[in-house]
Amino acid sequence: MAALSKKNVYKRVLRQIRPYRALVVLTIILALVTVAGNLWAPIIFGDVIDLILEPGNVDFDGMVYKFILLGCVIAATCIAQWLMSIINNRITYEVVKDIRAEAFAHLQILPLNYIDSHSYGDIVSRNIADVDQFADGLLMGFTQLFTGVLTIIGTLALMLALNWIIALIVFFITPLSLFVARFIATRTYSMFIATSRIRGEQTAFVEEMIDNLKVVQAFNREDENQKLFDVINEDLTKASLKSIFYSSLTNPCTRFVNSIVYAAVALTGALTLIFPAVLPVAFSAGKLTTLLSYSNQYTKPFNEISGVVTELQNAVACAARIYELIDEPAQTPDAPDAKELENVRGDVDFEGVTFSYDPQKPLIRDLNISAKAGQRVAIVGPTGCGKTTLINLLMRFYDPQSGKITVDGLDTRSVTRHSLRRNYGMVLQDTWLKSGTIRDNITIGAPDATDEEVIAAAKAAHAHNFIMQLENGYDTIIGEDGGNLSQGQKQLLCITRIMLCLPPMLILDEATSSIDTRTEMRIQNAFAKLMQGRTSFIVAHRLSTIKEADIILVMKDGNIIEQGSHDELIQKQGFYYTLYNSQFAK
């Protein structure tokens, strides 16, 4: 996918802000009050100086009034600025909340081929780190952009009113800082993009190492991984230093221009006071003080805006990565007239199904399978033959390129994914448990289940005994991915989920692979009861676990090369016979 242009990113950010336009209008009004107060204060202070006429001739009554007025103006300005900051924070983090919600919602409907082809760490980095960087830039923009622009306009107008000669000097010198800022900003955007990309790579690498720390330590890969991390870390350091160095040139360059402006105002104002005949403009020491204050106020926003521009480059670069994720094509949506799959019997048919993850590497070609309601269908074959692919197709994680898969005669593409998946119970070799209690993990598919039903399901799955040995039984809190539970215990909890839901169709993909032989025998008996009257697809490498299956499908290179019962396939003495004997040869 082509990278988004800055212009398109800005347009999308503005669309995200649109729902909060009332707050934006309010913050502009408060910015006007803040700027008005900041501009009024120097005028009052200049008037105070002009009330000091000469030694012994000071208008103290007038000064008291002016100082009271000055205090009121400063107080009102501070309150307006405080309220503006609160509203700016609200706008920024509401927008960030919306973007995160949109990104996460889109993530859940992305096709699995996107998830399978991108590192998890980079996806996490886009949703967390990039959004945080975007928030920082957006907040700075709201905080300084409005007041900066209004201050520039207001101070220039007042300087023209006080002394048009000095105003023109300021007007012609100050824009140099904007040209400098723009020149630098246009060249740092690509640097910030590179920094965000490398940050995503680093997040992905760290997450991968944490997930596989046992394997790393078992194979003594610590030193090699440290070297790989150091390379990525060094790349990130170089990219960050480069982008920050060039962007940081903005501030000193604009400050240099600002100093020139201040010196020019002071010099011109002093000459006007000393030689009034040369520069015939009504002027006073108080007005010079006011103009010096205005020159500072006029140049300060240029400096701040240049900083905002720099920060916005980083924010826009991060926003572009977020929008790229949001723009990824979602999975094919349910058909407008998709039906709800209800009262399922469990007749499942593959009719001329062809599928491959990579068009250049065909996997499944013209596959035909017929599973009647209540049948136990075992799928066996060597690694990479397409067993797990069949499961992905059954659950509509992927759709076939040609042919169709039907449930009770209905093409699965004509029913909603939600209703299809609700009618399948799935236990995979790779367990998944969330942070929470044991009970929370068991009731994922049946949140309204009673304690009695949960305990009955756990007993049926032979999980009750080990659960009761935990510190708080079913209320024991486990961490991400099961915490300190053994792999077998995690698998038992996943099996308990299915025992609790009792869907009409089952998928068991190496469901007992992590359980000891004795427990496996007991679970097989429990599964035998569970599978009665339910269409079941069983993927197994241990062929002893599928001897009782009604149909055994033997796969090789994406094709069904043999099918039949265990006894029938043994009598054929074909590929299944060889596989079976390889596991039980003396």
mmCIF file of C-alpha atoms in Angstrom, residues 62-234:
data_model
loop_
_atom_site.group_PDB
_atom_site.id
_atom_site.type_symbol
_atom_site.label_atom_id
_atom_site.label_comp_id
_atom_site.label_asym_id
_atom_site.label_seq_id
_atom_site.Cartn_x
_atom_site.Cartn_y
_atom_site.Cartn_z
ATOM 1 C CA GLY A 62 -3.486 57.376 37.801
ATOM 2 C CA MET A 63 -0.811 54.726 38.486
ATOM 3 C CA VAL A 64 -2.936 53.031 41.187
ATOM 4 C CA TYR A 65 -5.877 52.821 38.772
ATOM 5 C CA LYS A 66 -3.635 51.447 36.007
ATOM 6 C CA PHE A 67 -2.089 48.818 38.294
ATOM 7 C CA ILE A 68 -5.545 47.642 39.472
ATOM 8 C CA LEU A 69 -6.623 47.425 35.828
ATOM 9 C CA LEU A 70 -3.395 45.560 34.978
ATOM 10 C CA GLY A 71 -4.043 43.047 37.786
ATOM 11 C CA CYS A 72 -7.569 42.397 36.546
ATOM 12 C CA VAL A 73 -6.368 41.913 32.953
ATOM 13 C CA ILE A 74 -3.617 39.488 34.039
ATOM 14 C CA ALA A 75 -6.081 37.506 36.215
ATOM 15 C CA ALA A 76 -8.622 37.232 33.376
ATOM 16 C CA THR A 77 -5.866 36.184 30.953
ATOM 17 C CA CYS A 78 -4.612 33.458 33.305
ATOM 18 C CA ILE A 79 -8.115 32.053 33.841
ATOM 19 C CA ALA A 80 -8.788 32.013 30.079
ATOM 20 C CA GLN A 81 -5.453 30.305 29.436
ATOM 21 C CA TRP A 82 -6.164 27.680 32.123
ATOM 22 C CA LEU A 83 -9.600 26.910 30.680
ATOM 23 C CA MET A 84 -8.138 26.762 27.173
ATOM 24 C CA SER A 85 -5.560 24.189 28.314
ATOM 25 C CA ILE A 86 -8.307 22.014 29.836
ATOM 26 C CA ILE A 87 -10.363 22.135 26.623
ATOM 27 C CA ASN A 88 -7.315 21.463 24.431
ATOM 28 C CA ASN A 89 -6.513 18.387 26.525
ATOM 29 C CA ARG A 90 -10.105 17.237 26.159
ATOM 30 C CA ILE A 91 -10.092 17.650 22.358
ATOM 31 C CA THR A 92 -6.718 15.937 21.973
ATOM 32 C CA TYR A 93 -7.450 12.871 24.056
ATOM 33 C CA GLU A 94 -10.988 12.457 22.722
ATOM 34 C CA VAL A 95 -9.535 12.409 19.196
ATOM 35 C CA VAL A 96 -6.816 9.974 20.287
ATOM 36 C CA LYS A 97 -9.448 7.776 21.952
ATOM 37 C CA ASP A 98 -11.457 7.727 18.710
ATOM 38 C CA ILE A 99 -8.405 6.831 16.614
ATOM 39 C CA ARG A 100 -7.378 4.040 18.985
ATOM 40 C CA ALA A 101 -10.921 2.667 19.031
ATOM 41 C CA GLU A 102 -11.110 2.821 15.219
ATOM 42 C CA ALA A 103 -7.715 1.117 14.857
ATOM 43 C CA PHE A 104 -8.604 -1.639 17.343
ATOM 44 C CA ALA A 105 -12.040 -2.208 15.816
ATOM 45 C CA HIS A 106 -10.451 -2.476 12.353
ATOM 46 C CA LEU A 107 -7.780 -4.804 13.709
ATOM 47 C CA GLN A 108 -10.490 -7.282 14.698
ATOM 48 C CA ILE A 109 -11.905 -7.460 11.176
ATOM 49 C CA LEU A 110 -8.598 -7.639 9.321
ATOM 50 C CA PRO A 111 -8.119 -10.859 7.361
ATOM 51 C CA LEU A 112 -5.833 -13.365 9.022
ATOM 52 C CA ASN A 113 -3.378 -13.169 6.122
ATOM 53 C CA TYR A 114 -2.543 -9.600 7.223
ATOM 54 C CA ILE A 115 -1.939 -10.698 10.827
ATOM 55 C CA ASP A 116 0.087 -13.690 9.634
ATOM 56 C CA SER A 117 2.279 -11.535 7.372
ATOM 57 C CA HIS A 118 3.029 -8.671 9.812
ATOM 58 C CA SER A 119 4.920 -8.747 13.086
ATOM 59 C CA TYR A 120 2.714 -8.396 16.145
ATOM 60 C CA GLY A 121 5.143 -5.909 17.693
ATOM 61 C CA ASP A 122 4.807 -3.502 14.759
ATOM 62 C CA ILE A 123 1.005 -3.681 14.972
ATOM 63 C CA VAL A 124 1.166 -3.027 18.733
ATOM 64 C CA SER A 125 3.596 -0.144 18.145
ATOM 65 C CA ARG A 126 1.158 1.515 15.728
ATOM 66 C CA ASN A 127 -1.689 1.276 18.237
ATOM 67 C CA ILE A 128 0.298 2.389 21.295
ATOM 68 C CA ALA A 129 3.579 4.239 20.658
ATOM 69 C CA ASP A 130 2.556 5.950 17.407
ATOM 70 C CA VAL A 131 -0.762 7.105 18.866
ATOM 71 C CA ASP A 132 1.055 8.537 21.909
ATOM 72 C CA GLN A 133 3.463 10.453 19.657
ATOM 73 C CA PHE A 134 0.524 11.723 17.627
ATOM 74 C CA ALA A 135 -1.225 12.895 20.824
ATOM 75 C CA ASP A 136 1.853 14.869 21.904
ATOM 76 C CA GLY A 137 2.028 16.691 18.562
ATOM 77 C CA LEU A 138 -1.707 17.362 18.424
ATOM 78 C CA LEU A 139 -1.752 18.750 21.976
ATOM 79 C CA MET A 140 1.149 21.074 21.234
ATOM 80 C CA GLY A 141 -0.599 22.229 18.067
ATOM 81 C CA PHE A 142 -3.827 23.088 19.883
ATOM 82 C CA THR A 143 -1.994 24.714 22.770
ATOM 83 C CA GLN A 144 0.236 27.031 20.746
ATOM 84 C CA LEU A 145 -1.125 27.333 17.227
ATOM 85 C CA PHE A 146 -4.285 29.386 17.876
ATOM 86 C CA THR A 147 -2.738 31.767 20.385
ATOM 87 C CA GLY A 148 0.396 32.091 18.236
ATOM 88 C CA VAL A 149 -1.451 33.108 15.075
ATOM 89 C CA LEU A 150 -3.752 35.501 16.929
ATOM 90 C CA THR A 151 -0.798 37.055 18.777
ATOM 91 C CA ILE A 152 1.047 37.682 15.514
ATOM 92 C CA ILE A 153 -1.970 39.397 13.949
ATOM 93 C CA GLY A 154 -2.810 41.414 17.064
ATOM 94 C CA THR A 155 0.708 42.641 17.840
ATOM 95 C CA LEU A 156 1.334 43.629 14.229
ATOM 96 C CA ALA A 157 -1.883 45.678 14.131
ATOM 97 C CA LEU A 158 -1.064 47.455 17.400
ATOM 98 C CA MET A 159 2.542 48.118 16.364
ATOM 99 C CA LEU A 160 1.264 49.712 13.153
ATOM 100 C CA ALA A 161 -0.963 51.925 15.267
ATOM 101 C CA LEU A 162 1.855 52.903 17.638
ATOM 102 C CA ASN A 163 4.729 53.323 15.148
ATOM 103 C CA TRP A 164 4.327 52.195 11.545
ATOM 104 C CA ILE A 165 8.073 52.463 10.810
ATOM 105 C CA ILE A 166 9.050 50.020 13.563
ATOM 106 C CA ALA A 167 6.093 47.781 12.632
ATOM 107 C CA LEU A 168 7.348 47.505 9.031
ATOM 108 C CA ILE A 169 10.870 46.664 10.221
ATOM 109 C CA VAL A 170 9.478 43.866 12.401
ATOM 110 C CA PHE A 171 7.156 42.705 9.641
ATOM 111 C CA PHE A 172 9.911 42.288 7.042
ATOM 112 C CA ILE A 173 12.557 40.673 9.282
ATOM 113 C CA THR A 174 10.458 38.183 11.283
ATOM 114 C CA PRO A 175 9.187 35.977 8.381
ATOM 115 C CA LEU A 176 12.783 34.776 7.943
ATOM 116 C CA SER A 177 12.183 32.489 10.918
ATOM 117 C CA LEU A 178 9.176 30.917 9.170
ATOM 118 C CA PHE A 179 11.187 30.218 6.026
ATOM 119 C CA VAL A 180 13.887 28.589 8.154
ATOM 120 C CA ALA A 181 11.313 26.487 10.031
ATOM 121 C CA ARG A 182 9.586 25.374 6.820
ATOM 122 C CA PHE A 183 12.896 24.513 5.146
ATOM 123 C CA ILE A 184 13.907 22.292 8.073
ATOM 124 C CA ALA A 185 10.454 20.739 8.589
ATOM 125 C CA THR A 186 10.104 19.541 4.994
ATOM 126 C CA ARG A 187 13.398 17.689 5.322
ATOM 127 C CA THR A 188 12.714 16.070 8.704
ATOM 128 C CA TYR A 189 9.380 14.389 7.818
ATOM 129 C CA SER A 190 11.040 11.397 6.142
ATOM 130 C CA MET A 191 13.428 11.125 9.092
ATOM 131 C CA PHE A 192 10.534 10.853 11.567
ATOM 132 C CA ILE A 193 8.869 8.229 9.332
ATOM 133 C CA ALA A 194 12.066 6.148 9.466
ATOM 134 C CA THR A 195 12.261 6.562 13.251
ATOM 135 C CA SER A 196 8.675 5.325 13.696
ATOM 136 C CA ARG A 197 9.333 2.320 11.436
ATOM 137 C CA ILE A 198 12.475 1.266 13.325
ATOM 138 C CA ARG A 199 10.673 1.761 16.647
ATOM 139 C CA GLY A 200 8.046 -0.700 15.415
ATOM 140 C CA GLU A 201 10.783 -3.203 14.488
ATOM 141 C CA GLN A 202 12.299 -2.896 17.948
ATOM 142 C CA THR A 203 8.921 -3.434 19.646
ATOM 143 C CA ALA A 204 8.335 -6.506 17.488
ATOM 144 C CA PHE A 205 11.761 -7.947 18.328
ATOM 145 C CA VAL A 206 11.367 -7.388 22.082
ATOM 146 C CA GLU A 207 7.884 -8.944 22.086
ATOM 147 C CA GLU A 208 9.170 -11.947 20.148
ATOM 148 C CA MET A 209 12.005 -12.459 22.639
ATOM 149 C CA ILE A 210 9.678 -12.217 25.648
ATOM 150 C CA ASP A 211 7.225 -14.713 24.130
ATOM 151 C CA ASN A 212 10.019 -17.177 23.404
ATOM 152 C CA LEU A 213 12.381 -16.556 26.318
ATOM 153 C CA LYS A 214 12.441 -20.219 27.359
ATOM 154 C CA VAL A 215 13.530 -21.273 23.860
ATOM 155 C CA VAL A 216 16.151 -18.507 23.785
ATOM 156 C CA GLN A 217 17.637 -19.658 27.080
ATOM 157 C CA ALA A 218 17.374 -23.339 26.204
ATOM 158 C CA PHE A 219 19.451 -22.841 23.052
ATOM 159 C CA ASN A 220 21.829 -20.291 24.614
ATOM 160 C CA ARG A 221 20.807 -17.599 22.154
ATOM 161 C CA GLU A 222 21.115 -14.723 24.625
ATOM 162 C CA ASP A 223 24.336 -13.342 23.144
ATOM 163 C CA GLU A 224 23.142 -13.606 19.535
ATOM 164 C CA ASN A 225 19.816 -11.952 20.379
ATOM 165 C CA GLN A 226 21.625 -9.213 22.272
ATOM 166 C CA LYS A 227 23.706 -8.535 19.157
ATOM 167 C CA LEU A 228 20.574 -8.403 16.982
ATOM 168 C CA PHE A 229 18.896 -6.070 19.478
ATOM 169 C CA ASP A 230 21.997 -3.869 19.595
ATOM 170 C CA VAL A 231 21.891 -3.493 15.798
ATOM 171 C CA ILE A 232 18.220 -2.422 15.848
ATOM 172 C CA ASN A 233 18.819 -0.228 18.888
ATOM 173 C CA GLU A 234 21.774 1.434 17.172
#
